[in-house]
Short mmCIF file of N, CA, C and O in Angstrom, two decimals:
data_model
loop_
_atom_site.label_atom_id
_atom_site.label_comp_id
_atom_site.label_asym_id
_atom_site.label_seq_id
_atom_site.Cartn_x
_atom_site.Cartn_y
_atom_site.Cartn_z
N MET A 9 15.93 13.39 21.53
CA MET A 9 14.66 13.41 22.28
C MET A 9 14.41 12.06 22.96
O MET A 9 14.02 12.02 24.05
N CYS A 10 14.65 10.96 22.16
CA CYS A 10 14.43 9.62 22.79
C CYS A 10 15.31 9.42 23.96
O CYS A 10 14.84 8.83 24.99
N GLU A 11 16.58 9.83 23.85
CA GLU A 11 17.47 9.66 25.01
C GLU A 11 17.01 10.47 26.24
O GLU A 11 17.09 10.05 27.34
N GLU A 12 16.55 11.73 25.93
CA GLU A 12 16.06 12.52 27.02
C GLU A 12 14.87 11.99 27.74
O GLU A 12 14.73 12.06 28.96
N LEU A 13 13.99 11.31 26.99
CA LEU A 13 12.79 10.73 27.56
C LEU A 13 13.12 9.47 28.31
O LEU A 13 12.37 9.02 29.19
N ALA A 14 14.22 8.79 27.95
CA ALA A 14 14.63 7.54 28.55
C ALA A 14 13.51 6.51 28.63
O ALA A 14 13.27 5.87 29.62
N CYS A 15 12.80 6.37 27.49
CA CYS A 15 11.67 5.45 27.40
C CYS A 15 12.09 4.31 26.36
O CYS A 15 12.46 4.66 25.24
N ASP A 16 11.94 3.13 26.73
CA ASP A 16 12.25 2.02 25.81
C ASP A 16 11.18 1.81 24.75
O ASP A 16 11.43 1.13 23.78
N ASN A 17 9.99 2.33 25.00
CA ASN A 17 8.86 2.12 24.07
C ASN A 17 8.70 3.22 23.03
O ASN A 17 7.73 3.24 22.32
N ILE A 18 9.68 4.12 22.91
CA ILE A 18 9.61 5.16 21.89
C ILE A 18 10.70 4.82 20.83
O ILE A 18 11.83 4.63 21.17
N ILE A 19 10.20 4.76 19.60
CA ILE A 19 11.12 4.40 18.46
C ILE A 19 10.95 5.48 17.42
O ILE A 19 10.00 6.24 17.38
N GLY A 20 11.84 5.46 16.49
CA GLY A 20 11.83 6.35 15.37
C GLY A 20 11.10 5.82 14.12
O GLY A 20 10.84 4.61 14.00
N MET A 21 10.72 6.72 13.25
CA MET A 21 10.16 6.36 12.00
C MET A 21 10.87 7.08 10.90
O MET A 21 11.21 8.26 11.00
N ALA A 22 11.18 6.39 9.77
CA ALA A 22 11.75 7.01 8.64
C ALA A 22 10.74 7.20 7.57
O ALA A 22 9.92 6.32 7.28
N ASP A 23 10.75 8.33 6.93
CA ASP A 23 9.78 8.68 5.87
C ASP A 23 10.57 9.06 4.65
O ASP A 23 11.25 10.07 4.59
N THR A 24 10.53 8.20 3.57
CA THR A 24 11.38 8.49 2.43
C THR A 24 11.05 9.78 1.75
O THR A 24 11.92 10.38 1.09
N ASP A 25 9.83 10.28 1.85
CA ASP A 25 9.49 11.57 1.32
C ASP A 25 10.33 12.70 1.99
O ASP A 25 11.05 13.42 1.37
N MET A 26 10.24 12.77 3.32
CA MET A 26 10.92 13.79 4.06
C MET A 26 12.43 13.59 3.96
O MET A 26 13.19 14.56 3.83
N MET A 27 12.91 12.35 4.00
CA MET A 27 14.35 12.12 3.85
C MET A 27 14.86 12.70 2.58
O MET A 27 15.92 13.35 2.56
N SER A 28 14.10 12.44 1.49
CA SER A 28 14.56 12.90 0.21
C SER A 28 14.54 14.46 0.05
O SER A 28 15.44 15.02 -0.58
N ARG A 29 13.57 15.05 0.65
CA ARG A 29 13.51 16.54 0.62
C ARG A 29 14.78 17.18 1.24
O ARG A 29 15.15 18.25 0.85
N TYR A 30 15.33 16.52 2.22
CA TYR A 30 16.44 17.11 2.95
C TYR A 30 17.80 16.37 2.74
O TYR A 30 18.73 16.60 3.43
N GLY A 31 17.79 15.49 1.68
CA GLY A 31 19.05 14.89 1.34
C GLY A 31 19.54 13.88 2.38
O GLY A 31 20.75 13.61 2.47
N GLU A 32 18.65 13.30 3.12
CA GLU A 32 19.01 12.33 4.14
C GLU A 32 18.79 10.88 3.64
O GLU A 32 18.25 10.65 2.53
N SER A 33 19.31 9.90 4.38
CA SER A 33 19.25 8.52 4.00
C SER A 33 18.78 7.67 5.17
O SER A 33 18.63 8.16 6.29
N ILE A 34 18.46 6.41 4.86
CA ILE A 34 18.06 5.50 5.88
C ILE A 34 19.18 5.38 6.92
O ILE A 34 18.91 5.39 8.11
N LYS A 35 20.41 5.36 6.44
CA LYS A 35 21.51 5.24 7.35
C LYS A 35 21.53 6.46 8.33
O LYS A 35 21.81 6.24 9.55
N ASP A 36 21.27 7.61 7.83
CA ASP A 36 21.22 8.81 8.65
C ASP A 36 20.17 8.62 9.77
O ASP A 36 20.39 8.93 10.94
N TYR A 37 19.00 8.07 9.43
CA TYR A 37 17.97 7.89 10.44
C TYR A 37 18.40 6.76 11.43
O TYR A 37 18.14 6.93 12.62
N MET A 38 18.99 5.66 10.94
CA MET A 38 19.47 4.63 11.84
C MET A 38 20.47 5.15 12.83
O MET A 38 20.44 4.86 14.01
N ASP A 39 21.40 6.02 12.30
CA ASP A 39 22.40 6.61 13.22
C ASP A 39 21.72 7.54 14.22
O ASP A 39 22.08 7.52 15.40
N ALA A 40 20.80 8.38 13.76
CA ALA A 40 20.18 9.39 14.64
C ALA A 40 19.35 8.69 15.77
O ALA A 40 19.26 9.19 16.85
N PHE A 41 18.72 7.55 15.48
CA PHE A 41 17.90 6.88 16.41
C PHE A 41 18.54 5.62 17.03
O PHE A 41 17.87 4.80 17.56
N ASN A 42 19.90 5.60 16.90
CA ASN A 42 20.61 4.48 17.50
C ASN A 42 20.00 3.11 17.03
O ASN A 42 19.84 2.17 17.79
N ARG A 43 19.67 3.05 15.77
CA ARG A 43 19.15 1.84 15.10
C ARG A 43 17.77 1.48 15.59
O ARG A 43 17.27 0.37 15.35
N ARG A 44 17.13 2.35 16.30
CA ARG A 44 15.75 2.09 16.86
C ARG A 44 14.69 2.66 15.93
O ARG A 44 13.96 3.54 16.35
N ILE A 45 14.65 2.18 14.73
CA ILE A 45 13.59 2.55 13.81
C ILE A 45 12.68 1.38 13.77
O ILE A 45 13.02 0.25 13.56
N GLY A 46 11.34 1.68 13.92
CA GLY A 46 10.33 0.63 13.94
C GLY A 46 9.32 0.74 12.87
O GLY A 46 8.42 -0.12 12.75
N HIS A 47 9.48 1.78 12.00
CA HIS A 47 8.48 1.95 10.95
C HIS A 47 9.09 2.79 9.83
O HIS A 47 9.84 3.73 10.13
N VAL A 48 8.81 2.37 8.60
CA VAL A 48 9.27 3.10 7.44
C VAL A 48 8.10 3.36 6.54
O VAL A 48 7.35 2.44 6.18
N HIS A 49 7.95 4.66 6.21
CA HIS A 49 6.98 5.00 5.17
C HIS A 49 7.79 4.99 3.85
O HIS A 49 8.63 5.86 3.59
N LEU A 50 7.51 4.01 2.98
CA LEU A 50 8.20 3.87 1.75
C LEU A 50 7.33 4.55 0.70
O LEU A 50 6.25 4.07 0.37
N ILE A 51 7.81 5.66 0.17
CA ILE A 51 7.02 6.46 -0.71
C ILE A 51 7.93 6.92 -1.88
O ILE A 51 9.14 7.11 -1.69
N ASP A 52 7.38 7.04 -3.02
CA ASP A 52 8.11 7.66 -4.15
C ASP A 52 7.73 9.10 -4.31
O ASP A 52 6.72 9.50 -3.71
N GLY A 53 8.50 9.85 -5.03
CA GLY A 53 8.17 11.30 -5.17
C GLY A 53 9.12 11.90 -6.18
O GLY A 53 9.91 11.24 -6.79
N MET A 54 9.02 13.24 -6.28
CA MET A 54 9.85 14.03 -7.24
C MET A 54 10.42 15.23 -6.59
O MET A 54 10.34 16.33 -7.23
N PRO A 55 11.07 15.39 -5.51
CA PRO A 55 11.21 14.40 -4.50
C PRO A 55 10.00 14.21 -3.60
O PRO A 55 9.82 13.18 -3.01
N ALA A 56 9.13 15.17 -3.56
CA ALA A 56 7.92 15.05 -2.72
C ALA A 56 6.81 14.49 -3.61
O ALA A 56 6.99 14.37 -4.82
N GLY A 57 5.70 14.16 -3.01
CA GLY A 57 4.58 13.82 -3.77
C GLY A 57 3.77 12.58 -3.32
O GLY A 57 2.61 12.39 -3.71
N HIS A 58 4.29 11.80 -2.41
CA HIS A 58 3.57 10.64 -1.90
C HIS A 58 3.02 9.76 -3.05
O HIS A 58 1.84 9.48 -3.10
N LEU A 59 3.90 9.44 -3.95
CA LEU A 59 3.57 8.68 -5.14
C LEU A 59 3.63 7.17 -4.96
O LEU A 59 4.33 6.69 -4.08
N ALA A 60 2.95 6.45 -5.82
CA ALA A 60 3.05 4.98 -5.87
C ALA A 60 4.51 4.65 -6.19
O ALA A 60 5.25 5.38 -6.87
N LEU A 61 4.97 3.49 -5.70
CA LEU A 61 6.37 3.07 -5.91
C LEU A 61 6.58 2.89 -7.42
O LEU A 61 5.82 2.22 -8.09
N GLY A 62 7.64 3.59 -7.94
CA GLY A 62 7.98 3.48 -9.34
C GLY A 62 7.47 4.63 -10.14
O GLY A 62 7.86 4.85 -11.30
N ASP A 63 6.59 5.49 -9.56
CA ASP A 63 6.01 6.60 -10.29
C ASP A 63 6.84 7.91 -10.10
O ASP A 63 6.56 8.93 -10.80
N GLY A 64 7.82 7.89 -9.25
CA GLY A 64 8.63 9.08 -9.06
C GLY A 64 10.08 8.82 -9.40
O GLY A 64 10.42 7.91 -10.14
N VAL A 65 10.96 9.61 -8.76
CA VAL A 65 12.39 9.51 -9.06
C VAL A 65 13.29 9.22 -7.81
O VAL A 65 14.51 9.28 -7.94
N LEU A 66 12.67 8.87 -6.73
CA LEU A 66 13.50 8.63 -5.57
C LEU A 66 14.26 7.30 -5.64
O LEU A 66 13.82 6.40 -6.33
N PRO A 67 15.39 7.27 -4.99
CA PRO A 67 16.22 6.05 -5.08
C PRO A 67 15.71 4.94 -4.19
O PRO A 67 16.31 4.52 -3.19
N LEU A 68 14.57 4.39 -4.51
CA LEU A 68 13.86 3.38 -3.67
C LEU A 68 14.74 2.15 -3.51
O LEU A 68 14.78 1.56 -2.48
N ASP A 69 15.44 1.73 -4.59
CA ASP A 69 16.26 0.55 -4.48
C ASP A 69 17.41 0.79 -3.45
O ASP A 69 17.74 -0.10 -2.70
N GLN A 70 17.91 1.99 -3.45
CA GLN A 70 18.97 2.32 -2.50
C GLN A 70 18.39 2.33 -1.04
O GLN A 70 19.02 1.84 -0.15
N PHE A 71 17.19 2.82 -0.87
CA PHE A 71 16.58 2.75 0.49
C PHE A 71 16.44 1.34 0.94
O PHE A 71 16.70 0.97 2.07
N LEU A 72 15.93 0.44 0.02
CA LEU A 72 15.76 -0.99 0.39
C LEU A 72 17.15 -1.60 0.71
O LEU A 72 17.31 -2.42 1.66
N LYS A 73 18.18 -1.25 -0.04
CA LYS A 73 19.52 -1.73 0.22
C LYS A 73 19.99 -1.31 1.58
O LYS A 73 20.57 -2.11 2.37
N GLU A 74 19.78 -0.05 1.96
CA GLU A 74 20.16 0.46 3.29
C GLU A 74 19.38 -0.21 4.35
O GLU A 74 19.96 -0.52 5.45
N LEU A 75 18.13 -0.51 4.18
CA LEU A 75 17.33 -1.23 5.13
C LEU A 75 17.90 -2.67 5.39
O LEU A 75 17.98 -3.14 6.47
N GLU A 76 18.28 -3.32 4.24
CA GLU A 76 18.84 -4.62 4.30
C GLU A 76 20.19 -4.58 5.03
O GLU A 76 20.45 -5.44 5.92
N GLU A 77 21.01 -3.60 4.69
CA GLU A 77 22.31 -3.47 5.42
C GLU A 77 22.17 -3.24 6.92
O GLU A 77 22.99 -3.69 7.69
N ALA A 78 21.11 -2.61 7.28
CA ALA A 78 20.82 -2.28 8.72
C ALA A 78 20.09 -3.44 9.40
O ALA A 78 19.76 -3.43 10.58
N ALA A 79 19.86 -4.55 8.62
CA ALA A 79 19.12 -5.72 9.14
C ALA A 79 17.78 -5.37 9.67
O ALA A 79 17.29 -5.89 10.67
N TYR A 80 17.11 -4.43 9.00
CA TYR A 80 15.79 -3.94 9.41
C TYR A 80 14.78 -5.01 9.22
O TYR A 80 14.65 -5.58 8.13
N LYS A 81 13.99 -5.29 10.24
CA LYS A 81 12.98 -6.35 10.15
C LYS A 81 11.57 -5.89 10.65
O LYS A 81 10.72 -6.68 10.89
N GLU A 82 11.45 -4.55 10.72
CA GLU A 82 10.19 -4.01 11.23
C GLU A 82 9.22 -3.65 10.08
O GLU A 82 9.36 -4.13 9.00
N TYR A 83 8.32 -2.76 10.36
CA TYR A 83 7.22 -2.48 9.40
C TYR A 83 7.69 -1.50 8.31
O TYR A 83 8.43 -0.56 8.54
N ILE A 84 7.14 -1.79 7.09
CA ILE A 84 7.21 -0.84 5.97
C ILE A 84 5.77 -0.63 5.49
O ILE A 84 5.07 -1.62 5.28
N SER A 85 5.41 0.65 5.39
CA SER A 85 4.07 0.89 4.91
C SER A 85 4.13 1.86 3.69
O SER A 85 5.08 2.58 3.52
N LEU A 86 3.12 1.69 2.87
CA LEU A 86 2.97 2.64 1.76
C LEU A 86 2.20 3.88 2.25
O LEU A 86 1.30 3.73 3.05
N GLU A 87 2.56 5.00 1.70
CA GLU A 87 1.86 6.19 2.03
C GLU A 87 1.48 6.94 0.71
O GLU A 87 2.13 7.90 0.32
N ILE A 88 0.51 6.42 0.03
CA ILE A 88 0.13 6.85 -1.28
C ILE A 88 -1.02 7.82 -1.15
O ILE A 88 -2.17 7.37 -1.01
N THR A 89 -0.74 9.10 -1.13
CA THR A 89 -1.79 10.07 -0.84
C THR A 89 -1.92 11.15 -1.89
O THR A 89 -2.63 12.10 -1.71
N CYS A 90 -1.24 11.02 -3.01
CA CYS A 90 -1.33 12.05 -4.04
C CYS A 90 -2.71 12.01 -4.68
O CYS A 90 -3.29 10.97 -4.95
N ASP A 91 -3.20 13.24 -5.03
CA ASP A 91 -4.55 13.33 -5.53
C ASP A 91 -4.75 12.61 -6.94
O ASP A 91 -5.82 12.32 -7.38
N ARG A 92 -3.58 12.36 -7.65
CA ARG A 92 -3.76 11.68 -8.89
C ARG A 92 -4.29 10.28 -8.82
O ARG A 92 -4.72 9.71 -9.81
N TYR A 93 -4.31 9.72 -7.60
CA TYR A 93 -4.78 8.33 -7.40
C TYR A 93 -6.23 8.29 -6.81
O TYR A 93 -6.68 7.20 -6.55
N TYR A 94 -6.78 9.42 -6.54
CA TYR A 94 -8.09 9.44 -5.83
C TYR A 94 -9.16 8.62 -6.53
O TYR A 94 -10.01 7.96 -5.84
N LEU A 95 -9.20 8.64 -7.87
CA LEU A 95 -10.24 7.89 -8.56
C LEU A 95 -9.95 6.43 -8.80
O LEU A 95 -10.85 5.65 -9.06
N ALA A 96 -8.72 6.01 -8.59
CA ALA A 96 -8.35 4.63 -8.81
C ALA A 96 -7.23 4.22 -7.80
O ALA A 96 -6.13 3.84 -8.25
N PRO A 97 -7.47 4.30 -6.53
CA PRO A 97 -6.44 4.03 -5.56
C PRO A 97 -5.96 2.61 -5.57
O PRO A 97 -4.80 2.30 -5.28
N GLU A 98 -6.86 1.68 -5.92
CA GLU A 98 -6.45 0.26 -5.97
C GLU A 98 -5.35 -0.02 -6.92
O GLU A 98 -4.46 -0.86 -6.68
N ASP A 99 -5.32 0.67 -8.08
CA ASP A 99 -4.29 0.44 -9.09
C ASP A 99 -2.93 0.90 -8.50
O ASP A 99 -1.93 0.21 -8.68
N ALA A 100 -2.87 2.02 -7.82
CA ALA A 100 -1.63 2.57 -7.28
C ALA A 100 -1.10 1.59 -6.21
O ALA A 100 0.12 1.31 -6.18
N VAL A 101 -1.97 1.09 -5.36
CA VAL A 101 -1.55 0.13 -4.38
C VAL A 101 -1.08 -1.16 -4.96
O VAL A 101 -0.02 -1.72 -4.61
N ARG A 102 -1.81 -1.66 -5.95
CA ARG A 102 -1.45 -2.95 -6.64
C ARG A 102 -0.07 -2.80 -7.29
O ARG A 102 0.79 -3.70 -7.10
N ARG A 103 0.15 -1.71 -8.00
CA ARG A 103 1.43 -1.56 -8.65
C ARG A 103 2.56 -1.41 -7.66
O ARG A 103 3.68 -1.94 -7.89
N SER A 104 2.30 -0.72 -6.53
CA SER A 104 3.35 -0.63 -5.55
C SER A 104 3.68 -1.95 -4.90
O SER A 104 4.84 -2.24 -4.64
N LEU A 105 2.63 -2.73 -4.61
CA LEU A 105 2.88 -4.08 -4.05
C LEU A 105 3.68 -4.94 -5.03
O LEU A 105 4.58 -5.71 -4.67
N GLU A 106 3.34 -4.86 -6.34
CA GLU A 106 4.09 -5.61 -7.33
C GLU A 106 5.57 -5.17 -7.38
O GLU A 106 6.46 -5.99 -7.46
N TRP A 107 5.76 -3.85 -7.27
CA TRP A 107 7.13 -3.30 -7.26
C TRP A 107 7.87 -3.90 -6.06
O TRP A 107 9.06 -4.33 -6.23
N LEU A 108 7.25 -3.90 -4.90
CA LEU A 108 7.96 -4.45 -3.73
C LEU A 108 8.21 -5.94 -3.88
O LEU A 108 9.27 -6.40 -3.51
N LYS A 109 7.21 -6.69 -4.36
CA LYS A 109 7.34 -8.12 -4.48
C LYS A 109 8.58 -8.48 -5.37
O LYS A 109 9.30 -9.46 -5.16
N GLU A 110 8.75 -7.70 -6.49
CA GLU A 110 9.86 -7.91 -7.38
C GLU A 110 11.22 -7.70 -6.66
O GLU A 110 12.22 -8.35 -7.04
N ARG A 111 11.26 -6.92 -5.63
CA ARG A 111 12.50 -6.58 -4.96
C ARG A 111 12.75 -7.33 -3.63
O ARG A 111 13.86 -7.63 -3.36
N ILE A 112 11.67 -7.53 -2.91
CA ILE A 112 11.94 -8.17 -1.57
C ILE A 112 11.29 -9.50 -1.42
O ILE A 112 11.45 -10.17 -0.37
N GLY A 113 10.61 -9.93 -2.39
CA GLY A 113 10.00 -11.32 -2.33
C GLY A 113 8.58 -11.28 -1.79
O GLY A 113 8.23 -10.47 -0.98
N GLU A 114 7.82 -12.21 -2.25
CA GLU A 114 6.45 -12.32 -1.87
C GLU A 114 6.20 -12.65 -0.40
O GLU A 114 5.24 -12.22 0.17
N MET A 115 7.16 -13.37 0.19
CA MET A 115 6.91 -13.78 1.58
C MET A 115 6.95 -12.57 2.53
O MET A 115 6.37 -12.63 3.67
N TYR A 116 7.52 -11.42 2.13
CA TYR A 116 7.53 -10.27 3.00
C TYR A 116 6.39 -9.24 2.74
O TYR A 116 6.20 -8.37 3.50
N VAL A 117 5.75 -9.40 1.64
CA VAL A 117 4.68 -8.48 1.30
C VAL A 117 3.33 -9.09 1.67
O VAL A 117 3.12 -10.29 1.53
N ASP A 118 2.44 -8.30 2.18
CA ASP A 118 1.11 -8.73 2.58
C ASP A 118 1.08 -9.59 3.86
O ASP A 118 0.21 -10.42 4.02
N ARG A 119 2.07 -9.43 4.75
CA ARG A 119 2.08 -10.24 5.98
C ARG A 119 1.04 -9.74 6.94
O ARG A 119 0.79 -8.67 7.17
#
């Protein structure tokens, strides 16, 4: 679709929830979008669920490794929308940010 539109301002987004549901990887998305990924929804799940990082079973460390291998430098956002967090969303976000800081370093989180 991006090639058909021939627009330089259209980029792809990878969503680890949907990737996991269909057995896809970050590499698959990088290949499909000619490495033009500008946003990643980093989500945990079972495989679905939009869970806080570390609360599910998705291979999040593998996703981060694939992003590093692709020299990805764009945005990563959390998409924590499971109803189990509605009464205490701050805790889910805090734990997810701590999970990320342990893996990618504080200088990349909260920019």
